[in-house]
PDB file of C-alpha atoms in Angstrom:
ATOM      1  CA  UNK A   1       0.000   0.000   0.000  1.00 86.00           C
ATOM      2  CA  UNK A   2       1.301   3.074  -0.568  1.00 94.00           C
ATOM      3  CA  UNK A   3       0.705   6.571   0.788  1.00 95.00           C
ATOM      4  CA  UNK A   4      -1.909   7.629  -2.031  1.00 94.00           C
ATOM      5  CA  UNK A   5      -4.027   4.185  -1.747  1.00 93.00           C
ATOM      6  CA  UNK A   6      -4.227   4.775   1.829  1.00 95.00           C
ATOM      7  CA  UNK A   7      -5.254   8.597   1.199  1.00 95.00           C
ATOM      8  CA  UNK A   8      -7.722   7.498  -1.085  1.00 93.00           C
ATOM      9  CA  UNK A   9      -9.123   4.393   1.342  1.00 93.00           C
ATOM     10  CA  UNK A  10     -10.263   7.595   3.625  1.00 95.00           C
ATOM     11  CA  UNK A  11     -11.856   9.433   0.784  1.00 93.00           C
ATOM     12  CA  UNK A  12     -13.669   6.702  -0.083  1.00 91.00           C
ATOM     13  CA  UNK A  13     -15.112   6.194   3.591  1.00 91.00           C
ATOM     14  CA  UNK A  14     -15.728   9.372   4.323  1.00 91.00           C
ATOM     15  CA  UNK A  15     -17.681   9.665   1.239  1.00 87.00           C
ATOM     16  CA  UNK A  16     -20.072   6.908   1.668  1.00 84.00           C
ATOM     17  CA  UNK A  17     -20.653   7.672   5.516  1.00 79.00           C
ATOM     18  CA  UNK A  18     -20.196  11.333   5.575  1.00 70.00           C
ATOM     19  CA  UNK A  19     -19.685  11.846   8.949  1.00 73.00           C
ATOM     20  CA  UNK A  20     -16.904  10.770  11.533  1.00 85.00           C
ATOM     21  CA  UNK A  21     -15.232   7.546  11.078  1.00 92.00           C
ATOM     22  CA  UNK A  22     -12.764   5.655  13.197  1.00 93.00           C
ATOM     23  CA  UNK A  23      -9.279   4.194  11.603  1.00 94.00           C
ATOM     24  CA  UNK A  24      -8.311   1.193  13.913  1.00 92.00           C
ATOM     25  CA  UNK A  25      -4.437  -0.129  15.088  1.00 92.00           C
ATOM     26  CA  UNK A  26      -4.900  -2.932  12.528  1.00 90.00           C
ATOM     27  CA  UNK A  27      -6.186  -1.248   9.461  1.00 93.00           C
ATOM     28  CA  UNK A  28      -2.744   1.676   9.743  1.00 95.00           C
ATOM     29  CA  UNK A  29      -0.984  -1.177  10.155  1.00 94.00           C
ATOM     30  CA  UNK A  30      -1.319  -1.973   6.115  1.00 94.00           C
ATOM     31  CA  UNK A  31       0.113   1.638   5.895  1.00 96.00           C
ATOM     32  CA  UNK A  32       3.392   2.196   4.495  1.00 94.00           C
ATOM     33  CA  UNK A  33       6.117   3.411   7.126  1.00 94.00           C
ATOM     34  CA  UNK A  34       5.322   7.582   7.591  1.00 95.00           C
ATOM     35  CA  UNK A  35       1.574   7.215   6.634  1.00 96.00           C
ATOM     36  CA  UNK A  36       0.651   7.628   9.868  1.00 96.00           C
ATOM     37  CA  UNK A  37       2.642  10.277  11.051  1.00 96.00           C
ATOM     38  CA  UNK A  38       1.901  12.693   7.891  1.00 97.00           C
ATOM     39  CA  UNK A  39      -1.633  11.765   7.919  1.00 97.00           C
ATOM     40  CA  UNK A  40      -1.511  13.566  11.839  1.00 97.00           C
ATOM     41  CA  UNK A  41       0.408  16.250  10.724  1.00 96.00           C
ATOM     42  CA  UNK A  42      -1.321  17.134   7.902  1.00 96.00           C
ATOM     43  CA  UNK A  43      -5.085  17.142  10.080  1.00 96.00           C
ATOM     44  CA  UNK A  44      -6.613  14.087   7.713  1.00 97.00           C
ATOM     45  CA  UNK A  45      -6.971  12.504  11.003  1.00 97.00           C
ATOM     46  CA  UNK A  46      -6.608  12.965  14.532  1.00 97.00           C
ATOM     47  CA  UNK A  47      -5.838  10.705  17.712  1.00 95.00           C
ATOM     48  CA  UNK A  48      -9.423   8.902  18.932  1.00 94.00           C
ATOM     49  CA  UNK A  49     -10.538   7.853  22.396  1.00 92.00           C
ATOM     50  CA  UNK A  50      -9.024   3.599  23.064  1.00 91.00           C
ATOM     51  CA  UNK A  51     -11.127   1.224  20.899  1.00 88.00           C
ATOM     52  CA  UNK A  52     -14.057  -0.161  23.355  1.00 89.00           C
ATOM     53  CA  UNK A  53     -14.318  -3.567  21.843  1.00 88.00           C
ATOM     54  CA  UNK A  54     -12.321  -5.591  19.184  1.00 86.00           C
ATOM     55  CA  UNK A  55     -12.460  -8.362  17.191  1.00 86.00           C
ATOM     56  CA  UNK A  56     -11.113 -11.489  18.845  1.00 84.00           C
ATOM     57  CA  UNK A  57      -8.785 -14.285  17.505  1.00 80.00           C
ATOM     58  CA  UNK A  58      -9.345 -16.981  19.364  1.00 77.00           C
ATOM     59  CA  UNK A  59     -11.196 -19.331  16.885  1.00 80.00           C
ATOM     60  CA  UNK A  60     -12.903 -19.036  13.793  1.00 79.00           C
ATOM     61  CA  UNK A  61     -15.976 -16.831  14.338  1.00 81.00           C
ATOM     62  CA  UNK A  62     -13.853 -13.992  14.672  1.00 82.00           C
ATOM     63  CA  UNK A  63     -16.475 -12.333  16.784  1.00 85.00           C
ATOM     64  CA  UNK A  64     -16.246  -8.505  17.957  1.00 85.00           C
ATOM     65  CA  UNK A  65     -16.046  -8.525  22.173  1.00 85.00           C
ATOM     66  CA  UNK A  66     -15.632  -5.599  24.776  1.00 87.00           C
ATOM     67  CA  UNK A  67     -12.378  -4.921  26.397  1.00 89.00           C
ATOM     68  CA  UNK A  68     -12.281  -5.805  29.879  1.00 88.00           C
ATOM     69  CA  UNK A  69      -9.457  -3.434  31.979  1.00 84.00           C
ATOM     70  CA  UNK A  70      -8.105  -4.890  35.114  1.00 77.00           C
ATOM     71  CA  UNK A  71      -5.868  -2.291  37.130  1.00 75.00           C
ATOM     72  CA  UNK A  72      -3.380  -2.907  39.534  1.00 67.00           C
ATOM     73  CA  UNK A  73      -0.785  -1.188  42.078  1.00 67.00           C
ATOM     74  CA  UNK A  74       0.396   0.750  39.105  1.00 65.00           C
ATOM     75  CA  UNK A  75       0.500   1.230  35.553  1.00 65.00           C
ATOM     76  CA  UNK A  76       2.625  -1.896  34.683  1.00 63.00           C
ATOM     77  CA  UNK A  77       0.263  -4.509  36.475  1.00 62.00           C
ATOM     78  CA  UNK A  78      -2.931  -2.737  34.264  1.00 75.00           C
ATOM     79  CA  UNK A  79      -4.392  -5.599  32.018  1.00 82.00           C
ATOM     80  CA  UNK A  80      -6.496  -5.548  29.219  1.00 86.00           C
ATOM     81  CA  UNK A  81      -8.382  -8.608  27.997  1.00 84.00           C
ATOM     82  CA  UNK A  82     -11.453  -9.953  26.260  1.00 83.00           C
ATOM     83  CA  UNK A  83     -13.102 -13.045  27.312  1.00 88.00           C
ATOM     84  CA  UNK A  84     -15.544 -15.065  25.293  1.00 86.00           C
ATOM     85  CA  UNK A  85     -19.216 -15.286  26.144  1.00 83.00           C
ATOM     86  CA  UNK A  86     -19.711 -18.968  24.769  1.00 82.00           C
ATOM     87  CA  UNK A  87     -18.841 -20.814  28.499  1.00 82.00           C
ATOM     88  CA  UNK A  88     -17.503 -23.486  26.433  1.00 81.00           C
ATOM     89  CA  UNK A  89     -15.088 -21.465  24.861  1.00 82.00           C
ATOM     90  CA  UNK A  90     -14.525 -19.279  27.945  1.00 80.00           C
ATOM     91  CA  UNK A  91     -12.855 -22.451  29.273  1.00 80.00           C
ATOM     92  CA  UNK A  92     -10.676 -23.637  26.642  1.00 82.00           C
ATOM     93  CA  UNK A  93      -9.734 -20.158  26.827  1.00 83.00           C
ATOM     94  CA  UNK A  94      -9.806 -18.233  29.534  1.00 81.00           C
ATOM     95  CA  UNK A  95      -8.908 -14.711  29.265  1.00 85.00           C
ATOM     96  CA  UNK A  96      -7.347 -13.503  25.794  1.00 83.00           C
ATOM     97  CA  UNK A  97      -4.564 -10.508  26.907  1.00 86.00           C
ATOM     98  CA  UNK A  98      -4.834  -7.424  24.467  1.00 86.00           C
ATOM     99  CA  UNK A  99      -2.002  -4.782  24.210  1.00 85.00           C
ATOM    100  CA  UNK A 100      -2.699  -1.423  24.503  1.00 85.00           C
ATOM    101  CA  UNK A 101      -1.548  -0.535  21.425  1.00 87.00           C
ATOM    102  CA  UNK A 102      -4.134  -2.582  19.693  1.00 89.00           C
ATOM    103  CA  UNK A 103      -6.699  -0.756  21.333  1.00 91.00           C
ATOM    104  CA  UNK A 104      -5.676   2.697  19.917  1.00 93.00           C
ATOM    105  CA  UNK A 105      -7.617   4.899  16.819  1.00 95.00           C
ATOM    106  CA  UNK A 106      -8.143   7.909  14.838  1.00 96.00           C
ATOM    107  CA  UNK A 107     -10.702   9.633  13.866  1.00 96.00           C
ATOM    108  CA  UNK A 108     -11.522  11.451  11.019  1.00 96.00           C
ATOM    109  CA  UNK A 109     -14.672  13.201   9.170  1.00 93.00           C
ATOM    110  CA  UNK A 110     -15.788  15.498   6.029  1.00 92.00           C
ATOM    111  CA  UNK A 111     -15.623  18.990   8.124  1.00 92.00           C
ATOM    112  CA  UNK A 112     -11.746  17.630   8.808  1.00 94.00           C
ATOM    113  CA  UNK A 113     -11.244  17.025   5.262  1.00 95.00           C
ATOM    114  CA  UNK A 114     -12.950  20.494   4.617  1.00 94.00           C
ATOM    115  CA  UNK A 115     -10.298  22.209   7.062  1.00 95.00           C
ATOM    116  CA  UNK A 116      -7.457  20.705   5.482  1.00 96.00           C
ATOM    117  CA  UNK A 117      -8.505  21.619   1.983  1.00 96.00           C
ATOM    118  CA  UNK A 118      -8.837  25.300   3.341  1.00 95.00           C
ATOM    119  CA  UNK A 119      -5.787  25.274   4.704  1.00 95.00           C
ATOM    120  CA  UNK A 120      -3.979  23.796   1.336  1.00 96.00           C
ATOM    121  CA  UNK A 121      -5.308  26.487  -0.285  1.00 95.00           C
ATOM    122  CA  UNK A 122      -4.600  28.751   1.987  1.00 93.00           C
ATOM    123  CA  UNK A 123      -8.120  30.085   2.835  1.00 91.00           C
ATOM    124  CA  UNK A 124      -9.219  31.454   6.181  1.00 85.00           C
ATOM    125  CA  UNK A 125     -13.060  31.513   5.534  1.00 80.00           C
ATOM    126  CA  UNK A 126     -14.973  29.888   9.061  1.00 83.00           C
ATOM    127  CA  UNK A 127     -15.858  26.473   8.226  1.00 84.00           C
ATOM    128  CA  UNK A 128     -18.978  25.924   9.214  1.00 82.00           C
ATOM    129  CA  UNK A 129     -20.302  21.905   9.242  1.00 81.00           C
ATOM    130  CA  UNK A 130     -23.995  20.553  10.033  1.00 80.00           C
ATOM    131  CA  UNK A 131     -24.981  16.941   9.227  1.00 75.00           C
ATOM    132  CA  UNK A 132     -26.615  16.066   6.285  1.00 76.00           C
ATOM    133  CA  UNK A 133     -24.864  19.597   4.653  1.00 82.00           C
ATOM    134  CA  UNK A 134     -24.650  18.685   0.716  1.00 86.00           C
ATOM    135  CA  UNK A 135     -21.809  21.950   0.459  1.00 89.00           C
ATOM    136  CA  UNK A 136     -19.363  22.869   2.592  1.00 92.00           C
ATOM    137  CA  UNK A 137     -18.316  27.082   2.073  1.00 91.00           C
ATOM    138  CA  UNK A 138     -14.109  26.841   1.769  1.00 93.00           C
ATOM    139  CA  UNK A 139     -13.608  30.361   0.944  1.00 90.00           C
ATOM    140  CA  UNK A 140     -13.145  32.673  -2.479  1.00 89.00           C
ATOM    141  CA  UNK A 141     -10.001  32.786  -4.878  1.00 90.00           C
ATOM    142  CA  UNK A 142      -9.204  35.322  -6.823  1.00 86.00           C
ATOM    143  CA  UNK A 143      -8.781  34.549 -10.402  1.00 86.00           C
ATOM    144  CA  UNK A 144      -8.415  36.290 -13.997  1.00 85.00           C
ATOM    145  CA  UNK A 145     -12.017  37.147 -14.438  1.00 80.00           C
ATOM    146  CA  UNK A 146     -12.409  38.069 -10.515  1.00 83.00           C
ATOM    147  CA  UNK A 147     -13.189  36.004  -7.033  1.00 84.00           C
ATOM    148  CA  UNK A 148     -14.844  32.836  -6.832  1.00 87.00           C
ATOM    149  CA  UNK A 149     -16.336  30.768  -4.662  1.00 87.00           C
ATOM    150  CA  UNK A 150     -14.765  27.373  -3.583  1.00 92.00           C
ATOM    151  CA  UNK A 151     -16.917  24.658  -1.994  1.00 93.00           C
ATOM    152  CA  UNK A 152     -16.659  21.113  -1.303  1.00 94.00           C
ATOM    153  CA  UNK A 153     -19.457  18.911  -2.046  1.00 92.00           C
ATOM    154  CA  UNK A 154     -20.198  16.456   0.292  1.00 90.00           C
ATOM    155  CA  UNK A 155     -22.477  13.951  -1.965  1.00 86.00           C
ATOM    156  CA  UNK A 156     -19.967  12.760  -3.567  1.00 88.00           C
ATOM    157  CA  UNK A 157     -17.103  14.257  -2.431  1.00 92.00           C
ATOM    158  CA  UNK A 158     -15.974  16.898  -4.625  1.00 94.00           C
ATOM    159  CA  UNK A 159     -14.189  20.208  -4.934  1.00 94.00           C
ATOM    160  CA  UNK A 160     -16.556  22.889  -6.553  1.00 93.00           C
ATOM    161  CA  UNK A 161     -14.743  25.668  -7.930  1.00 91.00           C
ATOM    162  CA  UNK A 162     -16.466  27.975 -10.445  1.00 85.00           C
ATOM    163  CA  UNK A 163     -19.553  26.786 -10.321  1.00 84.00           C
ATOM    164  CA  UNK A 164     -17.463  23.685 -12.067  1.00 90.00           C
ATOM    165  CA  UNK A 165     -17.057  20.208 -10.046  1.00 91.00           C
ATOM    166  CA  UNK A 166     -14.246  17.881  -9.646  1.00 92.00           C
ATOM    167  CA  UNK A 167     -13.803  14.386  -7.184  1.00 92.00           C
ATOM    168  CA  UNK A 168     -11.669  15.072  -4.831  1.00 93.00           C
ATOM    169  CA  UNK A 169      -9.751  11.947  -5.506  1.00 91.00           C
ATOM    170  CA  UNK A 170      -8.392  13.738  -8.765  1.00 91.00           C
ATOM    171  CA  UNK A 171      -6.813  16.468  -7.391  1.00 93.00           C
ATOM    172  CA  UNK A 172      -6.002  15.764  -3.623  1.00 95.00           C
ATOM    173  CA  UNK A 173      -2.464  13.394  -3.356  1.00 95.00           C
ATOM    174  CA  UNK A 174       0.149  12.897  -1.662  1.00 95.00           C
ATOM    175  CA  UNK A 175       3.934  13.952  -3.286  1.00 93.00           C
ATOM    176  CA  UNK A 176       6.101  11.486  -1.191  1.00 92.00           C
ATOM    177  CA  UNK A 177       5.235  12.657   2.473  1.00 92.00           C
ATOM    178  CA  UNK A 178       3.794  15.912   1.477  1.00 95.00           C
ATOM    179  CA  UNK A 179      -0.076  16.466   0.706  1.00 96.00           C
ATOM    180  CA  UNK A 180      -0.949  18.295  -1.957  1.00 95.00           C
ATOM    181  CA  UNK A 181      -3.501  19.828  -4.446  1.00 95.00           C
ATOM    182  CA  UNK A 182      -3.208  19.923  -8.010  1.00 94.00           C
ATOM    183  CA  UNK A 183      -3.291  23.727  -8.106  1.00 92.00           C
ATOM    184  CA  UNK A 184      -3.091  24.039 -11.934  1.00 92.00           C
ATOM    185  CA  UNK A 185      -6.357  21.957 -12.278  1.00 91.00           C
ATOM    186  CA  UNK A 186      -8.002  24.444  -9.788  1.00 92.00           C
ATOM    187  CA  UNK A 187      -6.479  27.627 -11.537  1.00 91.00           C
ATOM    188  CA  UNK A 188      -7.557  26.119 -15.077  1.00 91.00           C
ATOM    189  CA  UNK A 189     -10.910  25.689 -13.595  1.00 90.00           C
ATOM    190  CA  UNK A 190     -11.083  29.095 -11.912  1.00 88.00           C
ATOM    191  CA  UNK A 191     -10.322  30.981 -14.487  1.00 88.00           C
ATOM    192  CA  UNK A 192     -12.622  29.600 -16.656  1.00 86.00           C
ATOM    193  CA  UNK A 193     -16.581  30.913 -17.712  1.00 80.00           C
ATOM    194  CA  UNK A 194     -18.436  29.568 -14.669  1.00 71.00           C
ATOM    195  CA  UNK A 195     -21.337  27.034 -15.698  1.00 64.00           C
ATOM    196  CA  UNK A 196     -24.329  29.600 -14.254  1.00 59.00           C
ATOM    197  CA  UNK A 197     -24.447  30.920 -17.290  1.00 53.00           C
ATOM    198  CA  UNK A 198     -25.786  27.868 -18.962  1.00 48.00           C
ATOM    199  CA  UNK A 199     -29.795  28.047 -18.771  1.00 46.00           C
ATOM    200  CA  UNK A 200     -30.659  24.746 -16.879  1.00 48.00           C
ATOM    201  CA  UNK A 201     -33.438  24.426 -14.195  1.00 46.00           C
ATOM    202  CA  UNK A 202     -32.516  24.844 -10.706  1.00 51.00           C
ATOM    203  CA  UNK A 203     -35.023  25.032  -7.726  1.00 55.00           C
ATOM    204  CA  UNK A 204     -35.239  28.791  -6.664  1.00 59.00           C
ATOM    205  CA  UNK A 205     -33.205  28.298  -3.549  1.00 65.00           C
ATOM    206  CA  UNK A 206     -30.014  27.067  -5.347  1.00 63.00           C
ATOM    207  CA  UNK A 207     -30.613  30.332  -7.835  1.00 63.00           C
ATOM    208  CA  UNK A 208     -31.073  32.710  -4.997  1.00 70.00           C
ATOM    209  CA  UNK A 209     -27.873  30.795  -3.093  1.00 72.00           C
ATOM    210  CA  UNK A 210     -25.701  31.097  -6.055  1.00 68.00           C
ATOM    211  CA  UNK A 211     -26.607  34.610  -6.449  1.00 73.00           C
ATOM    212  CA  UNK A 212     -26.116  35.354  -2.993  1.00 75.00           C
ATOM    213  CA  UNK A 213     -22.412  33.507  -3.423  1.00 77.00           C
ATOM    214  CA  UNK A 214     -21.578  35.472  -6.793  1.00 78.00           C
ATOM    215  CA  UNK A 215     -22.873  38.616  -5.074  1.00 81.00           C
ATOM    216  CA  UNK A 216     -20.417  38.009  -1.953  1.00 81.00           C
ATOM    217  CA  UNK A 217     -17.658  37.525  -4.743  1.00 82.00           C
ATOM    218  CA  UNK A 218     -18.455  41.115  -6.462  1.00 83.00           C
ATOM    219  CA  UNK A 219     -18.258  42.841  -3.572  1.00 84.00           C
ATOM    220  CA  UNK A 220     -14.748  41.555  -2.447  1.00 84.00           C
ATOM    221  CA  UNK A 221     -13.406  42.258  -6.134  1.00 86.00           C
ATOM    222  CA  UNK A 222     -14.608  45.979  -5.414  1.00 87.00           C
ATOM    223  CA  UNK A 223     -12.883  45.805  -1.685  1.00 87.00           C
ATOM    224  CA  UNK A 224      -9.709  44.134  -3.646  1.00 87.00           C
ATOM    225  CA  UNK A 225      -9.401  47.326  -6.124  1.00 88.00           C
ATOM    226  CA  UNK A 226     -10.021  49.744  -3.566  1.00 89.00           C
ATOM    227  CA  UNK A 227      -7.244  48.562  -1.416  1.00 89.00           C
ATOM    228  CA  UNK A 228      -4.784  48.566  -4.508  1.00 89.00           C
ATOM    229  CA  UNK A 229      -6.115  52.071  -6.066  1.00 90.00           C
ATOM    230  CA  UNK A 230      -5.335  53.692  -2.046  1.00 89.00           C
ATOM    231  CA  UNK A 231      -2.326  52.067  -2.102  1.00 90.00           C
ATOM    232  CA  UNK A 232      -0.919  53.668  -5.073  1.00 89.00           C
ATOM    233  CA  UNK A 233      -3.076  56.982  -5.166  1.00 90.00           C
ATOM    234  CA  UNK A 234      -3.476  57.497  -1.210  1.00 89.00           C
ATOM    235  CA  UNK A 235      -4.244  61.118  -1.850  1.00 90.00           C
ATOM    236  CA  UNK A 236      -7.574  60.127  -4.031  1.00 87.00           C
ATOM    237  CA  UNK A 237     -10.711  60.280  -2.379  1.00 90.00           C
ATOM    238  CA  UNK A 238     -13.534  57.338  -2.294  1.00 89.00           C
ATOM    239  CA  UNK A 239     -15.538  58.360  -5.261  1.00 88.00           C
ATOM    240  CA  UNK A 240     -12.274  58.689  -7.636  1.00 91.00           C
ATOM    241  CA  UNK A 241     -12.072  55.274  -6.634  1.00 90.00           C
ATOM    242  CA  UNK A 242     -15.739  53.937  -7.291  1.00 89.00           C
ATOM    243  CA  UNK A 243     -15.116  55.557 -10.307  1.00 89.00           C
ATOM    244  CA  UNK A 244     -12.493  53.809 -11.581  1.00 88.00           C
ATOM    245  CA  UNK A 245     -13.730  50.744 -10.683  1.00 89.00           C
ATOM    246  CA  UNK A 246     -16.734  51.510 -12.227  1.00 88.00           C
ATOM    247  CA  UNK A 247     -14.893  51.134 -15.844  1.00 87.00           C
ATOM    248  CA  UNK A 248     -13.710  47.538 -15.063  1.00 85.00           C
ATOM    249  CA  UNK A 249     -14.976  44.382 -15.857  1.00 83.00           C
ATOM    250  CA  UNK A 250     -15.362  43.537 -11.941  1.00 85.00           C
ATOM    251  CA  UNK A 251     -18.030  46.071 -12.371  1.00 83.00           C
ATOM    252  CA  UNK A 252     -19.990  43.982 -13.739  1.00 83.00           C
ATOM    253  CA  UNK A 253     -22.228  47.178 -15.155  1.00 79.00           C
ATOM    254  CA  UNK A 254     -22.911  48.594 -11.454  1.00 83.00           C
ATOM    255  CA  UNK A 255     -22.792  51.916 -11.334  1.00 84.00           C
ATOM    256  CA  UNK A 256     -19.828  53.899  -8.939  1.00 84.00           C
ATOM    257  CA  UNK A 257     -22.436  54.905  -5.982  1.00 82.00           C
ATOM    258  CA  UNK A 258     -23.140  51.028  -5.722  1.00 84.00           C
ATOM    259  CA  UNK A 259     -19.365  50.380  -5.621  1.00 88.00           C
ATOM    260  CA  UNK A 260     -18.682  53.152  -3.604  1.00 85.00           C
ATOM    261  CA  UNK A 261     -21.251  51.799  -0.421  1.00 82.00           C
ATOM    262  CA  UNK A 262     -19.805  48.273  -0.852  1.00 83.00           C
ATOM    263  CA  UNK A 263     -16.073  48.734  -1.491  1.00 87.00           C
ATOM    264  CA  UNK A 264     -15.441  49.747   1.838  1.00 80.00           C
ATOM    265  CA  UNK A 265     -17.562  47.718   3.976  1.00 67.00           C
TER     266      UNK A 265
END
């Protein structure tokens, strides 16, 4: 196994249960040497309470049994153990020691994979998570034709950028120990006309949502400009400024009192 099979392993899980799921001692065990380590570092997953039952060895049925804890005097006379509930095989035997080490996991979950995505593309935007959420709010880029919104989809997992969708598993991948994202893929797609301009049906919430997000976009395109105009004409008051940015294409055909009352605020 290698580090991107094990990468993609989690995708896939946290894509069909889309909400937290637990990584136990035996399946990071498959991972190659590092995986674990870089998959903490990175925030894909993140240390989990001691497993509360495991599956036991002791004869074919391979059953799944709580872990009994026996303390003692001090830390090194602490067992752990399972013992079977079929008397018969209780007797044969007895109680089956567990190390502590098999008892430890990780969590992860889609608003983690949502962070780390955020943070890859260096986006500070407040993540903001509910069950059941079908889009997850990452934050805008700036591109040629302006800022857009970046989302993740959560059914299936997928990086929206543009208004144009791509599965995670395309563009998320691990360089050695490093994680990374295919940033020329995202820029391509950025920079591209986004797909709300094709006339398809949507339900009037996703129209007045997608407005609301291109709106947000305008606005910080104005905010943008304003900042650079002040910083190289500091002596030019707001309305020279609305002006100007009135005879760009981040206008979008609003007029310079509408820029003006948003460019600032």
């Amino acid at each position: 196994m290698t580090f991107n099979s094990a990468l993609l392993s989690l995708i896939g899980q946290i894509g069909i249960i889309n909400s937290h799921i637990l990584i136990d001692w035996k399946t990071v065990q498959q991972w190659p040497s590092g995986a674990l380590d870089s998959f903490i570092q990175t925030g894909l997953i993140t240390t989990a309470s001691r497993a509360k039952s495991i599956e036991c060895h002791g004869c074919e049925n391979h059953c799944y049994m709580d872990v009994l804890r026996q303390t003692g005097d001090n830390k090194l006379h602490n067992r752990t153990f399972i013992v079977c509930d079929d008397p018969v095989m209780q007797s044969q035997m007895g109680k089956i020691e567990i190390p502590l080490l098999d008892l430890q996991q990780w969590k992860s979950s889609v608003n983690q994979l949502a962070s780390v995505i955020a943070g890859l593309l260096d986006l500070d935007h407040k993540i903001e998570y509910k069950p059941d959420q079908v889009k997850i709010q990452l934050g805008m880029l700036k591109g040629l034709k302006g800022r857009r919104w970046i989302s993740l989809n959560t059914k299936p997992l997928s990086l929206e950028i543009n208004s144009h969708n791509v599965p995670l598993n395309e563009i998320l991948f691990f360089e050695g120990e490093e994680l990374h994202l295919d940033h020329l893929r995202i820029n391509d797609l950025l920079n591209r006309d986004s797909l709300n301009k094709a006339k398809k049906y949507e339900p009037s919430t996703k129209k007045r949502e997608a407005r609301k997000l291109e709106t947000q976009a305008m606005y910080q395109d104005w905010k943008d400009e304003y900042i650079e105009l002040k910083k190289v004409n500091p002596d030019k008051n707001d309305r020279w400024c609305s002006l100007k940015i009135a005879k760009m294409g981040i206008a979008q055909e609003r007029d310079s009192e509408t820029i003006r009352r948003y460019m600032k605020s």
